[in-house]
XYZ file of C-alpha atoms in Angstrom:
430
model
C 0.000 0.000 0.000
C 2.896 2.346 0.765
C 6.146 1.231 -0.896
C 8.164 4.046 0.714
C 7.081 3.204 4.262
C 10.036 2.369 6.546
C 8.085 2.095 9.817
C 8.211 -1.735 9.657
C 11.950 -1.889 9.106
C 13.760 -3.357 12.119
C 17.255 -1.833 12.076
C 20.021 -2.821 14.497
C 23.025 -0.492 14.726
C 25.993 -1.105 17.042
C 29.581 0.001 17.593
C 32.240 -2.705 17.110
C 35.623 -2.179 18.721
C 38.404 -4.626 17.898
C 39.983 -6.393 14.980
C 37.255 -7.139 12.416
C 37.914 -9.753 9.754
C 35.717 -8.386 6.979
C 35.796 -11.478 4.766
C 35.034 -13.760 7.694
C 32.199 -11.458 8.772
C 30.622 -11.489 5.318
C 30.914 -15.265 4.999
C 29.238 -15.668 8.396
C 26.352 -13.489 7.265
C 25.950 -15.404 4.005
C 25.837 -18.654 5.992
C 23.056 -17.259 8.203
C 21.038 -16.203 5.151
C 21.445 -19.669 3.670
C 20.550 -21.398 6.953
C 17.160 -19.712 7.413
C 14.586 -19.735 4.624
C 12.934 -16.577 5.956
C 15.962 -14.586 4.797
C 15.418 -16.008 1.296
C 11.673 -15.383 1.248
C 9.759 -12.816 -0.783
C 6.025 -12.137 -1.044
C 4.023 -12.292 -4.250
C 0.335 -12.221 -5.152
C -1.069 -15.389 -6.673
C -4.716 -15.335 -7.775
C -5.154 -12.165 -5.737
C -3.803 -13.627 -2.498
C -0.368 -13.090 -0.888
C 2.013 -16.034 -0.942
C 5.501 -16.752 0.322
C 8.074 -17.476 -2.345
C 11.248 -19.113 -1.040
C 14.400 -18.897 -3.126
C 17.061 -21.592 -2.994
C 19.759 -18.941 -3.190
C 19.866 -15.146 -3.118
C 22.552 -12.608 -3.821
C 23.820 -11.151 -0.559
C 26.734 -8.819 0.017
C 27.703 -6.856 3.117
C 27.943 -3.142 2.365
C 31.308 -1.631 3.340
C 31.956 2.072 3.894
C 35.174 3.753 4.994
C 34.674 7.217 6.532
C 38.169 7.675 7.934
C 38.328 10.856 9.996
C 35.067 12.285 8.622
C 32.564 11.108 11.252
C 29.909 13.421 9.782
C 29.387 10.845 7.031
C 28.204 8.131 9.437
C 24.729 9.558 9.968
C 24.189 9.977 6.233
C 25.326 6.415 5.550
C 23.051 4.944 8.239
C 20.094 7.027 7.010
C 20.651 5.762 3.465
C 21.115 2.193 4.710
C 17.675 2.072 6.397
C 15.597 2.281 3.246
C 12.342 0.714 2.011
C 12.261 -2.953 1.028
C 10.509 -4.281 -2.055
C 8.682 -7.248 -0.543
C 8.698 -9.085 -3.857
C 12.512 -9.066 -4.063
C 14.609 -11.150 -1.656
C 16.495 -10.944 0.559
C 14.491 -8.783 2.974
C 17.627 -8.329 5.059
C 20.718 -6.221 4.494
C 23.940 -5.761 6.436
C 26.716 -3.205 6.432
C 29.923 -2.112 8.133
C 31.189 1.439 8.456
C 34.938 1.616 9.081
C 36.213 4.474 11.200
C 39.692 3.052 11.562
C 41.422 -0.322 11.886
C 39.782 -1.113 15.233
C 36.437 0.733 15.187
C 33.475 -0.167 12.958
C 29.723 0.439 13.022
C 27.593 -2.659 12.403
C 24.314 -2.118 10.556
C 21.594 -4.753 10.098
C 18.185 -3.990 8.628
C 15.329 -6.438 8.129
C 11.667 -6.163 7.263
C 9.149 -7.086 9.951
C 7.332 -9.418 7.547
C 10.108 -12.020 7.911
C 11.410 -11.440 11.439
C 10.420 -10.557 15.001
C 12.341 -9.728 18.170
C 13.021 -13.355 19.077
C 14.268 -13.940 15.539
C 16.757 -11.099 15.966
C 18.261 -13.067 18.848
C 18.491 -16.194 16.666
C 20.108 -14.140 13.900
C 22.771 -12.704 16.202
C 23.474 -16.053 17.869
C 23.949 -17.800 14.516
C 26.101 -14.945 13.218
C 28.408 -15.299 16.214
C 28.621 -19.066 15.821
C 29.521 -18.856 12.150
C 32.052 -16.068 12.755
C 33.651 -18.223 15.465
C 33.792 -21.212 13.070
C 31.288 -23.240 15.075
C 29.620 -25.603 12.616
C 26.027 -26.739 13.135
C 23.345 -28.260 10.966
C 20.213 -26.704 9.516
C 17.283 -26.036 11.865
C 14.815 -28.930 12.065
C 11.924 -26.669 11.041
C 11.536 -23.622 8.829
C 8.869 -20.944 8.813
C 7.014 -22.570 5.904
C 6.497 -25.644 8.106
C 4.724 -23.421 10.611
C 2.523 -21.780 7.974
C 1.591 -25.158 6.481
C 0.700 -26.400 9.964
C -1.475 -23.314 10.416
C -3.327 -24.050 7.164
C -4.007 -27.636 8.224
C -5.055 -26.534 11.692
C -7.688 -24.211 10.250
C -9.599 -27.285 9.023
C -9.374 -29.176 12.312
C -12.791 -29.337 14.103
C -11.151 -28.946 17.505
C -9.314 -25.809 16.385
C -12.470 -24.409 14.765
C -14.243 -24.704 18.118
C -11.307 -22.982 19.848
C -11.302 -20.268 17.180
C -15.013 -19.596 17.697
C -14.488 -19.416 21.464
C -11.648 -16.921 21.045
C -13.658 -14.873 18.585
C -16.534 -14.619 21.067
C -14.102 -13.425 23.733
C -12.716 -10.608 21.587
C -16.042 -9.463 20.206
C -17.454 -9.329 23.747
C -14.464 -7.222 24.860
C -15.503 -4.622 22.301
C -19.269 -4.829 22.597
C -20.625 -1.378 21.925
C -17.716 -0.345 19.758
C -14.115 0.735 20.184
C -13.395 3.800 22.341
C -11.570 6.634 20.618
C -8.510 7.860 22.514
C -8.257 11.646 22.528
C -4.728 12.428 23.678
C -3.750 16.112 23.671
C -1.802 16.764 20.492
C 0.625 19.490 19.516
C -0.428 19.408 15.870
C -3.644 18.554 13.994
C -3.849 14.902 13.091
C -2.996 14.395 9.391
C -5.681 12.841 7.220
C -3.175 10.105 6.307
C -0.454 8.842 8.620
C 3.077 9.677 7.564
C 4.844 7.201 9.897
C 7.485 9.834 10.678
C 8.745 9.463 14.221
C 11.308 9.934 16.904
C 11.995 8.512 20.344
C 12.685 9.696 23.875
C 14.455 7.661 26.544
C 14.292 7.763 30.344
C 15.106 5.381 33.194
C 14.208 4.312 36.690
C 17.077 3.784 39.098
C 17.823 0.468 40.805
C 16.036 1.571 44.010
C 12.778 2.359 42.193
C 13.075 -0.863 40.191
C 13.504 -2.867 43.395
C 10.405 -1.200 44.877
C 8.442 -2.002 41.728
C 9.575 -5.634 41.845
C 8.495 -5.909 45.493
C 5.138 -4.307 44.762
C 4.493 -6.626 41.825
C 5.407 -9.647 43.925
C 3.190 -8.484 46.776
C 0.238 -7.972 44.440
C 0.996 -11.296 42.657
C 1.349 -9.727 39.232
C 4.100 -9.734 36.616
C 6.297 -6.750 35.865
C 4.444 -6.303 32.568
C 1.069 -6.162 34.334
C 2.325 -3.593 36.853
C 3.773 -1.362 34.132
C 0.628 -1.741 32.009
C -1.536 -0.589 34.927
C 0.701 2.453 35.521
C 0.732 3.273 31.810
C -3.056 2.913 31.540
C -3.596 5.283 34.472
C -1.191 7.797 32.935
C -2.952 7.662 29.566
C -6.319 7.892 31.320
C -5.336 11.096 33.082
C -3.804 12.663 29.976
C -6.797 11.847 27.768
C -9.529 12.326 30.386
C -11.063 8.879 29.882
C -11.824 5.848 32.033
C -11.808 3.451 29.070
C -8.285 2.796 27.751
C -7.169 0.344 25.057
C -3.440 -0.344 24.965
C -1.927 -2.540 22.300
C 0.882 -4.973 22.985
C 2.612 -7.839 21.226
C 2.181 -11.558 21.862
C 5.281 -13.562 20.923
C 3.124 -16.237 19.279
C 5.632 -19.034 19.947
C 3.310 -21.172 22.026
C 4.972 -24.463 21.042
C 8.522 -25.497 21.949
C 9.321 -26.441 18.337
C 8.853 -22.801 17.275
C 11.620 -21.379 19.460
C 14.465 -21.753 16.944
C 12.624 -20.600 13.802
C 13.326 -17.239 12.182
C 10.028 -15.687 11.155
C 7.215 -13.327 12.070
C 5.144 -14.917 14.837
C 4.051 -11.806 16.724
C 0.361 -10.967 16.992
C -0.999 -7.636 18.199
C -3.203 -7.893 21.298
C -5.621 -5.136 22.330
C -5.814 -4.837 26.140
C -8.889 -2.901 27.279
C -9.010 -1.707 30.893
C -11.076 0.735 32.923
C -9.043 2.921 35.336
C -12.049 4.563 36.968
C -11.246 7.513 39.193
C -12.959 6.119 42.280
C -11.053 2.811 42.258
C -8.081 1.857 44.378
C -5.008 1.295 42.260
C -4.366 -2.224 43.591
C -7.971 -3.169 42.755
C -7.449 -1.875 39.237
C -4.164 -3.794 39.081
C -6.012 -7.021 39.919
C -8.409 -6.330 37.060
C -5.486 -5.648 34.711
C -4.023 -9.005 35.744
C -7.257 -10.874 35.009
C -7.780 -9.113 31.680
C -4.174 -9.685 30.593
C -4.294 -13.397 31.407
C -7.580 -13.766 29.527
C -6.270 -11.844 26.522
C -3.167 -13.993 26.239
C -5.263 -17.133 26.647
C -6.972 -15.966 23.450
C -3.871 -14.682 21.637
C -4.199 -17.068 18.672
C -7.051 -14.965 17.308
C -5.362 -12.715 14.770
C -5.636 -8.966 15.252
C -6.367 -8.458 11.545
C -9.367 -10.796 11.883
C -10.634 -8.805 14.878
C -10.423 -5.545 12.924
C -12.411 -7.107 10.100
C -15.060 -8.591 12.410
C -15.540 -5.310 14.279
C -16.397 -3.739 10.910
C -14.576 -0.551 11.819
C -14.490 2.505 9.650
C -10.847 2.576 8.611
C -9.356 5.981 9.300
C -6.030 6.330 7.419
C -4.944 8.842 10.058
C -5.232 6.347 12.929
C -4.256 2.807 13.817
C -7.303 0.513 14.127
C -8.544 -0.322 17.668
C -5.680 1.335 19.605
C -3.459 4.401 19.215
C -0.944 3.591 21.974
C 1.125 0.506 22.764
C 3.268 -0.818 25.601
C 5.870 -3.549 25.185
C 8.225 -5.156 27.711
C 11.219 -6.309 25.699
C 12.795 -9.507 26.978
C 13.940 -11.212 23.784
C 17.153 -13.118 24.197
C 19.532 -11.135 21.982
C 22.958 -12.413 23.044
C 25.959 -10.285 23.879
C 28.404 -10.103 21.032
C 31.155 -12.659 21.602
C 33.592 -12.384 18.716
C 37.267 -12.901 19.546
C 38.774 -9.566 20.543
C 35.660 -7.544 19.630
C 33.356 -5.559 21.937
C 29.881 -4.289 21.033
C 28.789 -0.822 22.138
C 26.034 1.710 21.534
C 26.342 3.618 18.254
C 23.726 6.194 19.282
C 21.265 5.294 16.510
C 17.719 6.648 16.872
C 14.627 5.589 14.945
C 13.047 8.106 12.600
C 9.754 6.285 12.083
C 6.734 5.409 14.190
C 4.239 2.616 13.651
C 1.660 4.214 15.941
C 0.907 7.474 17.781
C 2.846 6.502 20.892
C 4.593 3.318 21.995
C 6.232 2.777 25.375
C 9.017 0.174 25.385
C 10.508 -1.079 28.647
C 13.846 -2.881 28.936
C 14.808 -4.479 32.249
C 18.479 -3.928 33.090
C 20.602 -4.601 36.171
C 20.834 -0.881 36.907
C 17.114 -0.254 36.494
C 14.444 -0.180 33.815
C 15.173 1.713 30.614
C 12.173 3.155 28.772
C 11.804 4.591 25.317
C 8.753 6.365 23.962
C 8.494 6.015 20.202
C 6.136 8.683 18.918
C 4.682 10.213 15.780
C 6.449 13.542 15.441
C 3.676 14.807 13.191
C 1.491 14.789 16.323
C 3.811 15.566 19.247
C 6.696 17.900 19.997
C 9.748 16.411 21.777
C 9.097 18.387 24.958
C 5.537 17.007 25.121
C 6.866 13.457 25.044
C 9.384 14.369 27.761
C 6.415 15.517 29.822
C 4.579 12.232 29.150
C 7.618 10.361 30.483
C 7.693 12.507 33.622
C 3.963 11.921 34.108
C 4.497 8.165 33.858
C 7.241 8.228 36.502
C 5.058 10.402 38.716
C 2.220 7.859 38.595
C 4.730 5.075 39.236
C 6.113 6.808 42.331
C 2.603 7.412 43.674
C 1.497 3.783 43.433
C 4.786 2.523 44.864
C 4.311 4.805 47.865
C 0.749 3.496 48.335
C -0.573 0.668 46.131
C -4.032 1.243 47.655
C -4.172 4.900 46.570
C -7.393 6.089 44.938
C -6.706 6.661 41.256
C -8.310 10.089 41.380
C -5.777 11.076 44.071
C -2.793 10.368 41.829
C -1.562 13.770 40.704
C 0.398 14.483 37.546
C 1.964 17.911 37.660
C 4.200 18.049 34.595
C 2.374 20.187 32.085
C -1.231 19.127 31.712
C -3.901 16.661 32.673
C -6.818 15.686 30.463
C -6.516 18.816 28.296
C -8.397 18.740 24.999
C -6.779 21.796 23.456
C -3.762 22.284 21.265
C -0.875 22.204 23.734
C 1.754 23.701 21.446
C 1.474 27.070 23.190
C 1.872 25.744 26.729
C 5.089 26.132 28.714
C 6.134 23.171 30.805
C 8.922 24.570 32.969
C 11.730 22.158 32.087
């Protein structure tokens, strides 16, 4: 629909320090591409329907750039590297190295979301390291086409049809009466058609706050994801002035052990609807979030695209269907780089696209929890997103001080609360 859209590219950019063997690196990458059929898969239309087309071999070369002392070229090279994919032309993965000097390189990997998910990125990196370190291993026992063929057969199984109908009833009941429209305060008028232009903002909690959050979650018998989802839902509720909040998240989709080693796109979007009413105690709301989350993931096999179709929604090209905000707790197993004499560091790369109005990502680290807010910069100014992050931390502090606090008593003081006006003229004091 939009050939120039880069919002579903999944770039990885890192700093490599050490002695890089370029030929060995390229051969390792070619071996990974040959090992996994997903990296040799394209998508075509056959009789009006999309189909996977797997190629026995594809041309694959690692891009090499030498910038020498001119570091200003790096940003331009990375920007040009993350470019649209033609889904009909494999491979839907590219790799590159930027050489600063003999011991410093920037690693670039870009893939399209149609063939890979976060867990697959971990498999990719692990296999790349093994091949670079000359560790031989055989082909994976299953490929992604085996999974899709199993899905097709399953769709004709009477037992699965009954399960599908049960899951469909669950999701349609969750949205009886329609889908609530989230009215976050925007800096700019919403475009008639989404541009997918974005940016991100990062912030952290320290180890003390993280420890308090872990204790609170344990005491309330909820997971870290559930606790963060409840805090995020309350924050969004206060900003938008609503007691009916739908937050999207991602289900890994690898519900069978045999799927763990397959490179492919298994993720399904899940719409979590909760009701942070002002008169409720936060810990009561948290219990409801727990129950709703467990039920939603029990019904995660029902595809989000099918739900959108069954709800018969009016498709607004300026909005995402069903939800405008997401929250994801990233815990994919992407291994540390372990190449002989090479260390991996942060290259300072920032995304310039957004799949949705606002997405909160949380990464659990030893020193605390690192958050990023990916946002549509055609809707929000950077300082507004900074304020959203401060609001989130303010709600978090309040519920950690008193999990039984009344939601209406939780104050957010950074900028605005439930404002419906254009906020571009407001001053926030930071």
